[in-house]
Short mmCIF file of C-alpha atoms and ligand atoms in Angstrom, two decimals:
data_model
loop_
_atom_site.label_atom_id
_atom_site.label_comp_id
_atom_site.label_asym_id
_atom_site.label_seq_id
_atom_site.Cartn_x
_atom_site.Cartn_y
_atom_site.Cartn_z
CA MET A 236 8.00 -13.44 -36.20
CA SER A 237 9.36 -16.84 -37.12
CA GLN A 238 6.65 -19.14 -38.57
CA ILE A 239 3.85 -17.24 -36.79
CA HIS A 240 2.72 -14.19 -38.75
CA PRO A 241 1.29 -11.17 -36.90
CA ILE A 242 -1.63 -10.92 -39.33
CA ASP A 243 -2.72 -14.49 -38.51
CA VAL A 244 -2.70 -13.76 -34.78
CA ILE A 245 -4.80 -10.62 -35.40
CA LEU A 246 -7.26 -12.50 -37.64
CA HIS A 247 -7.69 -15.30 -35.10
CA LYS A 248 -8.49 -12.91 -32.28
CA ARG A 249 -10.68 -10.75 -34.53
CA ASP A 250 -12.71 -13.84 -35.51
CA GLY A 251 -13.07 -15.10 -31.93
CA VAL A 252 -10.59 -17.98 -32.16
CA ALA A 253 -8.60 -18.47 -28.93
CA LEU A 254 -4.90 -17.77 -29.47
CA THR A 255 -2.37 -20.53 -28.84
CA ASP A 256 0.41 -20.02 -26.29
CA ASP A 257 2.92 -20.03 -29.16
CA GLU A 258 1.05 -17.22 -30.92
CA ILE A 259 0.91 -15.03 -27.81
CA GLU A 260 4.55 -15.66 -26.88
CA ALA A 261 5.79 -15.02 -30.43
CA PHE A 262 3.78 -11.77 -30.68
CA VAL A 263 5.15 -10.40 -27.38
CA ARG A 264 8.69 -11.46 -28.35
CA ALA A 265 8.33 -9.61 -31.64
CA ILE A 266 7.18 -6.46 -29.80
CA VAL A 267 10.32 -6.25 -27.67
CA GLU A 268 12.82 -7.62 -30.21
CA ARG A 269 11.86 -5.41 -33.14
CA THR A 270 14.25 -2.66 -34.20
CA PRO A 271 13.81 0.19 -36.70
CA GLU A 272 15.65 -2.00 -39.24
CA ARG A 273 13.77 -5.22 -38.39
CA GLN A 274 10.07 -4.48 -38.02
CA LEU A 275 9.01 -7.94 -36.82
CA VAL A 276 5.63 -6.43 -36.04
CA THR A 277 4.41 -2.91 -36.83
CA ASP A 278 2.67 -0.42 -34.51
CA ALA A 279 -0.44 -0.79 -36.68
CA GLN A 280 -0.44 -4.57 -36.14
CA ILE A 281 0.06 -4.24 -32.38
CA ALA A 282 -2.77 -1.69 -32.23
CA SER A 283 -5.04 -4.03 -34.24
CA LEU A 284 -4.41 -6.91 -31.88
CA LEU A 285 -5.06 -4.65 -28.88
CA MET A 286 -8.42 -3.65 -30.35
CA ALA A 287 -9.28 -7.28 -31.15
CA VAL A 288 -8.49 -8.22 -27.51
CA PHE A 289 -10.51 -5.23 -26.32
CA GLU A 290 -13.52 -6.51 -28.30
CA ARG A 291 -13.16 -10.27 -27.84
CA GLY A 292 -11.45 -10.57 -24.43
CA LEU A 293 -9.11 -13.39 -23.41
CA ASN A 294 -9.85 -16.72 -21.77
CA ALA A 295 -8.04 -17.60 -18.51
CA ARG A 296 -5.26 -19.49 -20.29
CA GLU A 297 -4.67 -16.74 -22.84
CA LEU A 298 -4.54 -14.13 -20.07
CA ALA A 299 -2.08 -16.19 -17.99
CA THR A 300 0.12 -16.71 -21.05
CA LEU A 301 0.04 -13.05 -22.08
CA THR A 302 0.89 -12.00 -18.51
CA ALA A 303 3.81 -14.46 -18.32
CA ALA A 304 5.11 -13.44 -21.76
CA MET A 305 5.07 -9.77 -20.71
CA ARG A 306 6.55 -10.54 -17.27
CA PHE A 307 9.54 -12.31 -18.84
CA SER A 308 9.97 -9.76 -21.67
CA GLY A 309 12.86 -8.13 -19.74
CA ASP A 310 14.67 -8.30 -16.39
CA THR A 311 12.90 -9.91 -13.44
CA PHE A 312 13.80 -9.87 -9.77
CA ASP A 313 14.81 -13.31 -8.49
CA ALA A 314 14.07 -13.59 -4.76
CA GLY A 315 14.90 -17.33 -4.73
CA PRO A 316 18.42 -16.94 -3.27
CA LEU A 317 17.03 -14.91 -0.31
CA LYS A 318 14.96 -17.93 0.82
CA THR A 319 12.37 -15.63 2.34
CA PHE A 320 8.64 -14.98 1.89
CA THR A 321 8.03 -12.18 -0.59
CA VAL A 322 4.78 -10.25 -0.55
CA ASP A 323 3.55 -6.96 -1.98
CA LYS A 324 0.45 -4.80 -2.22
CA HIS A 325 -0.85 -3.01 -5.30
CA SER A 326 -3.57 -0.39 -5.52
CA THR A 327 -5.46 0.56 -8.68
CA GLY A 328 -4.93 4.16 -7.58
CA GLY A 329 -6.76 6.67 -5.48
CA VAL A 330 -6.74 10.10 -3.90
CA GLY A 331 -4.76 10.41 -0.65
CA ASP A 332 -4.00 6.69 -0.87
CA LYS A 333 -0.69 6.37 0.96
CA THR A 334 -1.14 2.90 2.44
CA SER A 335 2.16 1.72 0.85
CA LEU A 336 4.08 4.08 3.15
CA LEU A 337 2.61 2.33 6.20
CA ILE A 338 2.36 -1.23 4.89
CA ALA A 339 5.99 -1.56 3.76
CA PRO A 340 7.43 -0.68 7.21
CA VAL A 341 4.83 -2.79 9.05
CA LEU A 342 5.70 -5.88 6.98
CA ALA A 343 9.42 -5.08 7.17
CA ALA A 344 9.18 -4.91 10.98
CA ALA A 345 7.34 -8.26 11.02
CA GLY A 346 10.04 -9.78 8.81
CA LEU A 347 12.94 -8.34 10.83
CA ALA A 348 11.40 -9.78 14.00
CA HIS A 349 11.38 -13.28 12.45
CA PRO A 350 14.61 -13.78 10.48
CA THR A 351 15.30 -16.93 8.47
CA PRO A 352 18.13 -19.30 9.57
CA GLU A 353 20.32 -17.43 7.04
CA GLY A 354 19.61 -14.14 8.85
CA VAL A 355 17.37 -12.65 6.15
CA PRO A 356 14.08 -11.01 7.27
CA GLY A 357 11.39 -13.72 7.22
CA ILE A 358 9.15 -11.47 5.11
CA CYS A 359 10.43 -9.18 2.35
CA VAL A 360 8.51 -6.53 0.42
CA PRO A 361 10.15 -5.71 -2.94
CA MET A 362 7.81 -2.80 -3.67
CA ILE A 363 8.11 -1.43 -7.21
CA SER A 364 5.86 1.63 -7.37
CA GLY A 365 4.63 4.14 -9.90
CA ARG A 366 4.28 7.90 -10.27
CA SER A 367 1.28 10.21 -10.05
CA LEU A 368 -0.81 10.37 -13.17
CA GLY A 369 -4.11 12.15 -13.78
CA HIS A 370 -6.29 12.26 -10.69
CA THR A 371 -4.32 9.60 -8.76
CA GLY A 372 -1.18 10.02 -6.68
CA GLY A 373 2.00 7.96 -7.02
CA THR A 374 4.19 6.56 -4.25
CA LEU A 375 7.47 7.49 -5.99
CA ASP A 376 6.64 11.20 -6.16
CA LYS A 377 5.81 11.19 -2.45
CA LEU A 378 9.03 9.35 -1.51
CA GLU A 379 11.16 11.69 -3.63
CA THR A 380 10.13 14.63 -1.40
CA ILE A 381 12.41 13.09 1.25
CA PRO A 382 15.81 14.75 0.65
CA GLY A 383 18.28 12.24 -0.79
CA PHE A 384 15.85 9.30 -1.05
CA ASP A 385 16.91 7.18 -4.02
CA THR A 386 14.09 5.30 -5.76
CA GLN A 387 16.26 4.24 -8.71
CA LEU A 388 17.90 1.13 -7.24
CA ASN A 389 19.01 -1.67 -9.54
CA LEU A 390 17.97 -5.25 -8.84
CA ARG A 391 21.21 -6.03 -6.95
CA GLN A 392 20.66 -3.00 -4.68
CA LEU A 393 17.03 -4.07 -4.26
CA ALA A 394 18.16 -7.48 -2.94
CA ASP A 395 20.74 -5.86 -0.61
CA THR A 396 18.12 -3.46 0.79
CA LEU A 397 15.67 -6.32 1.38
CA ILE A 398 18.30 -8.36 3.24
CA LYS A 399 19.07 -5.39 5.49
CA CYS A 400 15.63 -3.82 5.92
CA GLY A 401 12.93 -6.31 4.90
CA ALA A 402 11.44 -3.83 2.41
CA ALA A 403 12.57 -1.54 -0.39
CA LEU A 404 10.54 1.08 -2.22
CA ILE A 405 11.77 1.62 -5.75
CA GLY A 406 10.71 2.68 -9.24
CA GLN A 407 10.28 0.68 -12.39
CA THR A 408 13.50 0.36 -14.44
CA PRO A 409 13.29 0.54 -18.26
CA ARG A 410 14.41 -3.11 -18.37
CA ILE A 411 11.58 -4.48 -16.21
CA VAL A 412 8.59 -5.56 -18.37
CA PRO A 413 9.53 -3.53 -21.47
CA ALA A 414 6.57 -5.07 -23.32
CA ASP A 415 4.17 -3.18 -21.04
CA ARG A 416 5.80 0.15 -21.82
CA ILE A 417 5.27 -0.37 -25.56
CA LEU A 418 1.77 -1.80 -25.21
CA TYR A 419 0.63 0.85 -22.73
CA ALA A 420 1.76 3.71 -24.99
CA LEU A 421 -0.21 2.23 -27.89
CA ARG A 422 -3.25 1.51 -25.71
CA ASP A 423 -3.23 5.16 -24.70
CA HIS A 424 -3.49 6.21 -28.36
CA THR A 425 -6.00 3.61 -29.52
CA GLY A 426 -8.82 3.73 -26.96
CA THR A 427 -7.90 0.34 -25.51
CA VAL A 428 -6.73 1.33 -22.02
CA GLU A 429 -10.00 0.25 -20.36
CA SER A 430 -9.92 -3.44 -21.31
CA PRO A 431 -9.95 -5.40 -18.00
CA PHE A 432 -7.88 -8.11 -19.72
CA LEU A 433 -5.19 -5.69 -20.86
CA ILE A 434 -5.21 -3.93 -17.47
CA THR A 435 -4.77 -7.28 -15.71
CA ALA A 436 -1.86 -8.33 -17.93
CA SER A 437 -0.26 -4.91 -17.45
CA ILE A 438 -0.57 -4.83 -13.65
CA MET A 439 0.21 -8.48 -13.01
CA SER A 440 3.19 -8.75 -15.38
CA LYS A 441 4.89 -5.95 -13.39
CA LYS A 442 3.92 -7.28 -9.96
CA LEU A 443 4.84 -10.90 -10.76
CA ALA A 444 8.24 -9.70 -12.05
CA GLU A 445 8.97 -8.97 -8.35
CA SER A 446 9.03 -12.76 -7.70
CA LEU A 447 6.15 -12.76 -5.21
CA ASN A 448 4.86 -15.55 -3.00
CA ALA A 449 1.77 -13.47 -2.28
CA LEU A 450 0.06 -10.32 -3.49
CA VAL A 451 -2.77 -8.25 -2.03
CA LEU A 452 -4.64 -5.97 -4.41
CA ASP A 453 -6.64 -2.91 -3.43
CA VAL A 454 -9.16 -2.40 -6.22
CA LYS A 455 -10.92 0.92 -5.74
CA VAL A 456 -14.65 1.39 -6.28
CA GLY A 457 -16.70 4.59 -6.21
CA CYS A 458 -16.46 7.98 -7.85
CA GLY A 459 -12.67 8.29 -7.36
CA ALA A 460 -11.89 4.85 -8.82
CA PHE A 461 -10.09 4.11 -12.07
CA MET A 462 -12.82 1.68 -13.20
CA PRO A 463 -16.14 3.37 -14.01
CA THR A 464 -18.57 0.98 -12.25
CA TYR A 465 -18.64 -1.42 -9.30
CA GLU A 466 -19.23 -4.36 -11.68
CA LYS A 467 -16.17 -3.46 -13.77
CA SER A 468 -14.02 -3.13 -10.63
CA LYS A 469 -15.24 -6.54 -9.50
CA GLN A 470 -14.51 -8.12 -12.87
CA LEU A 471 -11.00 -6.64 -12.73
CA ALA A 472 -10.52 -7.97 -9.17
CA GLU A 473 -11.54 -11.47 -10.29
CA LEU A 474 -9.21 -11.42 -13.30
CA LEU A 475 -6.31 -10.18 -11.15
CA VAL A 476 -6.82 -12.94 -8.57
CA GLN A 477 -7.27 -15.64 -11.23
CA THR A 478 -4.07 -14.52 -12.99
CA GLY A 479 -2.01 -14.27 -9.79
CA GLU A 480 -3.07 -17.71 -8.62
CA ALA A 481 -2.39 -19.21 -12.09
CA ALA A 482 1.20 -17.95 -11.73
CA GLY A 483 1.55 -19.64 -8.31
CA THR A 484 1.21 -16.42 -6.25
CA ARG A 485 -1.34 -16.40 -3.42
CA THR A 486 -3.58 -13.48 -4.36
CA ALA A 487 -6.47 -11.62 -2.72
CA ALA A 488 -8.24 -8.52 -4.01
CA LEU A 489 -10.20 -6.16 -1.78
CA LEU A 490 -12.81 -3.88 -3.32
CA THR A 491 -12.47 -0.68 -1.26
CA SER A 492 -14.36 2.63 -1.25
CA MET A 493 -12.83 5.64 -2.98
CA ASP A 494 -15.71 8.10 -2.52
CA GLN A 495 -13.57 10.62 -0.64
CA PRO A 496 -9.82 11.14 -0.14
CA LEU A 497 -8.21 8.58 2.14
CA GLY A 498 -6.81 10.06 5.34
CA ARG A 499 -5.99 13.66 6.17
CA PHE A 500 -3.78 14.82 3.29
CA SER A 501 -3.67 14.30 -0.49
CA GLY A 502 -0.51 15.49 -2.21
CA THR A 503 3.22 14.79 -2.04
CA TRP A 504 5.26 15.61 1.12
CA VAL A 505 2.04 16.10 3.12
CA GLU A 506 1.25 12.40 2.62
CA VAL A 507 4.69 11.38 3.94
CA TRP A 508 4.14 13.71 6.91
CA GLU A 509 0.77 12.05 7.66
CA CYS A 510 2.33 8.57 7.67
CA VAL A 511 5.28 9.65 9.81
CA ASP A 512 2.84 11.13 12.36
CA ILE A 513 0.90 7.84 12.45
CA MET A 514 4.08 5.81 12.95
CA LYS A 515 5.13 8.23 15.73
CA GLN A 516 1.72 7.76 17.44
CA ILE A 517 0.51 11.26 16.62
CA ARG A 518 -3.01 10.28 15.65
CA HIS A 519 -5.17 12.79 13.77
CA PRO A 520 -8.91 11.96 13.55
CA MET A 521 -8.86 12.47 9.76
CA SER A 522 -6.31 9.61 9.45
CA ALA A 523 -8.59 6.94 10.96
CA ASP A 524 -9.75 5.46 7.61
CA LEU A 525 -6.17 5.34 6.33
CA ILE A 526 -4.98 3.46 9.42
CA GLU A 527 -7.92 1.04 9.20
CA LEU A 528 -7.37 0.23 5.52
CA SER A 529 -3.60 -0.11 5.94
CA ASN A 530 -4.09 -2.59 8.78
CA ILE A 531 -6.62 -4.61 6.78
CA LEU A 532 -4.30 -4.85 3.76
CA SER A 533 -1.24 -5.60 5.94
CA GLY A 534 -3.37 -8.16 7.76
CA TRP A 535 -3.88 -10.13 4.55
CA MET A 536 -0.16 -9.95 3.81
CA LEU A 537 0.76 -11.16 7.32
CA TYR A 538 -1.82 -13.95 6.98
CA PHE A 539 -0.37 -15.08 3.64
CA ALA A 540 3.12 -14.96 5.18
CA GLY A 541 1.98 -17.29 7.98
CA GLN A 542 2.35 -14.76 10.80
CA ALA A 543 -1.40 -14.68 11.53
CA LYS A 544 -4.07 -17.39 11.55
CA THR A 545 -6.65 -15.20 9.81
CA PRO A 546 -6.56 -11.92 7.87
CA GLY A 547 -8.42 -10.32 10.82
CA ALA A 548 -5.73 -11.51 13.27
CA GLY A 549 -3.20 -10.14 10.77
CA ALA A 550 -4.88 -6.71 10.92
CA GLU A 551 -4.61 -6.76 14.73
CA LEU A 552 -0.94 -7.71 14.50
CA SER A 553 -0.36 -4.93 11.97
CA ASN A 554 -1.90 -2.38 14.35
CA LYS A 555 0.26 -3.68 17.19
CA ILE A 556 3.39 -3.23 15.06
CA LEU A 557 2.31 0.32 14.20
CA VAL A 558 1.50 1.24 17.81
CA SER A 559 4.67 -0.36 19.26
CA GLY A 560 6.93 1.92 17.22
CA GLU A 561 8.51 -1.06 15.44
CA ALA A 562 7.08 0.10 12.10
CA TYR A 563 8.65 3.54 12.59
CA LYS A 564 12.05 1.98 13.36
CA ALA A 565 11.78 -0.12 10.18
CA TRP A 566 10.76 3.00 8.21
CA LEU A 567 13.83 4.94 9.40
CA LYS A 568 16.05 2.00 8.46
CA ILE A 569 14.56 1.75 4.94
CA VAL A 570 14.80 5.51 4.31
CA GLU A 571 18.38 5.74 5.61
CA THR A 572 19.46 2.72 3.58
CA GLN A 573 17.97 4.28 0.44
CA GLY A 574 19.94 7.48 1.07
CA GLY A 575 17.16 9.59 2.60
CA ASP A 576 17.69 12.27 5.25
CA ILE A 577 15.70 11.04 8.27
CA SER A 578 16.15 14.31 10.17
CA VAL A 579 13.16 15.73 8.24
CA PHE A 580 10.94 13.36 10.22
CA ASP A 581 11.83 15.10 13.52
CA ASP A 582 9.37 17.87 12.66
CA PRO A 583 7.58 16.98 9.40
CA ALA A 584 5.25 20.01 9.68
CA ALA A 585 8.29 22.32 9.54
CA HIS A 586 9.39 20.68 6.28
CA HIS A 587 6.03 21.55 4.67
CA LYS A 588 6.72 24.82 2.83
CA PRO A 589 3.85 25.83 0.54
CA LYS A 590 3.96 29.45 -0.60
CA ALA A 591 0.19 29.84 -0.63
CA THR A 592 -2.78 28.35 1.19
CA ARG A 593 -6.52 28.85 0.95
CA ALA A 594 -9.52 27.39 2.76
CA VAL A 595 -12.63 26.01 1.08
CA THR A 596 -15.51 26.42 3.51
CA ALA A 597 -19.04 25.08 3.87
CA ASP A 598 -21.62 27.37 2.26
CA ARG A 599 -24.38 26.27 4.69
CA ASP A 600 -25.07 24.13 7.76
CA GLY A 601 -25.60 20.44 7.00
CA PHE A 602 -24.12 16.98 6.57
CA LEU A 603 -21.22 16.52 4.18
CA HIS A 604 -23.24 14.35 1.80
CA SER A 605 -21.00 13.64 -1.19
CA MET A 606 -18.16 14.90 -3.33
CA ASN A 607 -16.75 13.89 -6.69
CA CYS A 608 -13.58 12.26 -5.46
CA LYS A 609 -12.02 12.20 -8.94
CA GLN A 610 -12.52 15.98 -9.04
CA VAL A 611 -10.69 16.29 -5.70
CA GLY A 612 -7.83 14.29 -7.25
CA TRP A 613 -7.74 16.63 -10.24
CA ALA A 614 -7.71 19.63 -7.85
CA VAL A 615 -4.65 18.11 -6.14
CA GLN A 616 -3.04 17.70 -9.57
CA ARG A 617 -3.83 21.32 -10.55
CA LEU A 618 -2.23 22.58 -7.32
CA GLY A 619 1.00 21.07 -8.63
CA ALA A 620 1.10 17.77 -6.74
CA GLY A 621 0.28 15.59 -9.74
CA ARG A 622 0.88 15.36 -13.46
CA GLU A 623 -1.43 15.43 -16.44
CA LYS A 624 0.99 13.51 -18.67
CA PRO A 625 4.06 11.35 -17.98
CA GLY A 626 7.22 13.44 -17.50
CA ASP A 627 5.48 16.59 -16.15
CA PRO A 628 7.21 18.04 -13.03
CA VAL A 629 5.60 17.58 -9.62
CA SER A 630 5.69 19.98 -6.66
CA ALA A 631 6.85 18.66 -3.27
CA HIS A 632 4.74 21.06 -1.22
CA ALA A 633 1.34 21.04 -2.87
CA GLY A 634 -1.78 19.22 -1.76
CA VAL A 635 -5.16 19.31 -0.10
CA GLU A 636 -5.95 18.83 3.58
CA SER A 637 -9.36 17.34 4.42
CA HIS A 638 -11.06 18.67 7.56
CA ALA A 639 -14.25 16.59 7.29
CA LYS A 640 -15.39 13.15 6.15
CA LEU A 641 -18.65 12.14 4.49
CA GLY A 642 -21.45 12.16 7.06
CA ASP A 643 -19.82 14.83 9.27
CA TRP A 644 -22.01 17.73 10.38
CA LEU A 645 -20.72 21.08 9.11
CA ARG A 646 -21.45 24.59 10.22
CA LYS A 647 -21.62 27.37 7.61
CA ASP A 648 -18.10 28.83 6.95
CA GLN A 649 -16.37 25.86 8.58
CA PRO A 650 -13.29 24.80 6.51
CA VAL A 651 -13.79 21.55 4.61
CA PHE A 652 -10.48 21.64 2.73
CA THR A 653 -7.26 23.64 2.90
CA LEU A 654 -5.36 24.02 -0.35
CA TYR A 655 -1.55 24.19 -0.48
CA SER A 656 0.56 25.23 -3.44
CA GLU A 657 4.05 26.49 -4.22
CA ASP A 658 2.52 28.94 -6.72
CA PRO A 659 -0.27 31.30 -5.53
CA ARG A 660 -1.57 31.52 -9.13
CA LEU A 661 -2.49 27.83 -8.96
CA LEU A 662 -5.09 28.21 -6.19
CA ASP A 663 -8.11 29.67 -8.03
CA GLU A 664 -9.05 26.77 -10.30
CA PRO A 665 -8.77 24.01 -7.64
CA GLU A 666 -10.72 26.17 -5.20
CA GLN A 667 -13.53 26.46 -7.73
CA MET A 668 -13.38 22.73 -8.51
CA LEU A 669 -13.67 21.80 -4.84
CA ARG A 670 -16.51 24.26 -4.18
CA GLU A 671 -18.46 22.80 -7.08
CA THR A 672 -17.96 19.21 -5.98
CA LEU A 673 -19.16 19.53 -2.38
CA ALA A 674 -22.76 18.52 -1.65
CA ILE A 675 -24.00 19.56 1.80
CA SER A 676 -27.43 18.30 2.82
CA THR A 677 -29.82 18.17 5.75
CA VAL A 678 -29.98 14.39 5.27
CA PRO A 679 -26.96 12.28 6.18
CA PRO A 680 -25.51 10.09 3.40
CA GLU A 681 -25.75 6.30 3.51
CA LYS A 682 -22.64 5.00 5.26
CA GLN A 683 -20.35 2.93 3.01
CA ALA A 684 -18.07 0.23 4.38
CA LEU A 685 -14.39 0.85 3.69
CA VAL A 686 -13.97 -2.71 2.35
CA ARG A 687 -16.96 -3.56 0.18
CA GLU A 688 -16.01 -7.09 -0.85
CA THR A 689 -13.03 -9.46 -0.85
CA VAL A 690 -12.18 -11.68 -3.82
CA THR A 691 -9.99 -14.74 -3.31
CA ALA A 692 -9.40 -17.95 -5.24
N1 URA B 138 -2.16 0.36 -14.12
C1 URA B 138 -1.30 -0.36 -14.87
O1 URA B 138 -0.18 -0.63 -14.46
N2 URA B 138 -1.70 -0.75 -16.09
C2 URA B 138 -2.91 -0.49 -16.57
O2 URA B 138 -3.21 -0.90 -17.68
C3 URA B 138 -3.79 0.26 -15.79
C4 URA B 138 -3.40 0.66 -14.54
#
């Protein structure tokens, strides 16, 4: 690092002295510019700074500067030439959370209906998504169960898809925010993943690299959430909003319940199937919470884009777009443009080919009182639909179907879940995990609102 020495940056943060912008920018530059021959900063020094940040935190300016330095550490998408309104949604991760597969087509349909004078959709969603990890699912793994669907578009192809379809659903390229890749790997090995400051910089650097006018964040709370307590989720939501707004992106964060899987299915293809059914007006009662949350999140996005006077009016508009079939048309256009075979949507149930299924039933009469939602997510992973560590393979036809929601009355032997797997040997452990996690009681549970709180600037 020219002039600025890594050890000085570490000592400042260790001793509680706020870092200057120059210090933060030089440190991040050194992380991405170092080579085996030129160790501008060592892994040990990066790890030390991460721990110092974990202990001391960052003030708002430091966090904004770190986020910007990471955002510009590699390629960024430039939506400027499209002269459109760009908006995206990000979720901190959940079980059965497939709202992206409904929100992207809803917003695309809204954008296609209101083109700019240049003929570009008036709203564009450049959605860069992640893969399943641990107990949470990932949009890319679900999309890749559609034969031919290409998630590895470059930034030029991303722009072309947005101009044509109003939305594109793609994966992270190695050249987008390379600083996060290096920092995340070291955080994973040094007990510093849970810092809300480091999580904020990590999430927001990647989202802001999409060149967004607005961003809506779904921060999960409850037993299936990434953050361990409501207070920590709220702190994260506030930091995310503060950092988005500081970068000039309108940002809202919704704290939403993750006490049970969202919707009917949790897995890979089964989640695509559920969304296709919704867009084709085949409404299953287990999908009601998914539809409600998707409309609320889309509503905020439509409000930010100026297509609705309030987020509530936006949610109504979102539902109208879903019900009218316009979202389904936009979905088919996106999938076809990204190389996917849309014929599988004619009969999505027929494309679901697990080799083994098993029911988990209620062991008594009573109300479905609670479950450990994280445990349900791990059961989905063990069935083959998720991965324990990056790079593990994922099965297209594994998952869990929910037959009841919290508060529902169950009769003894009534199925609560059905398990699906491509390998019959993978059923026993998840079955046991789900049996252990179900609490059935004669007293109904307290009803939780789907959206617990909304954080805005
Ligand atoms: N998701 C991210 O992208 N980064 C984090 O640090 C945590 C969750």
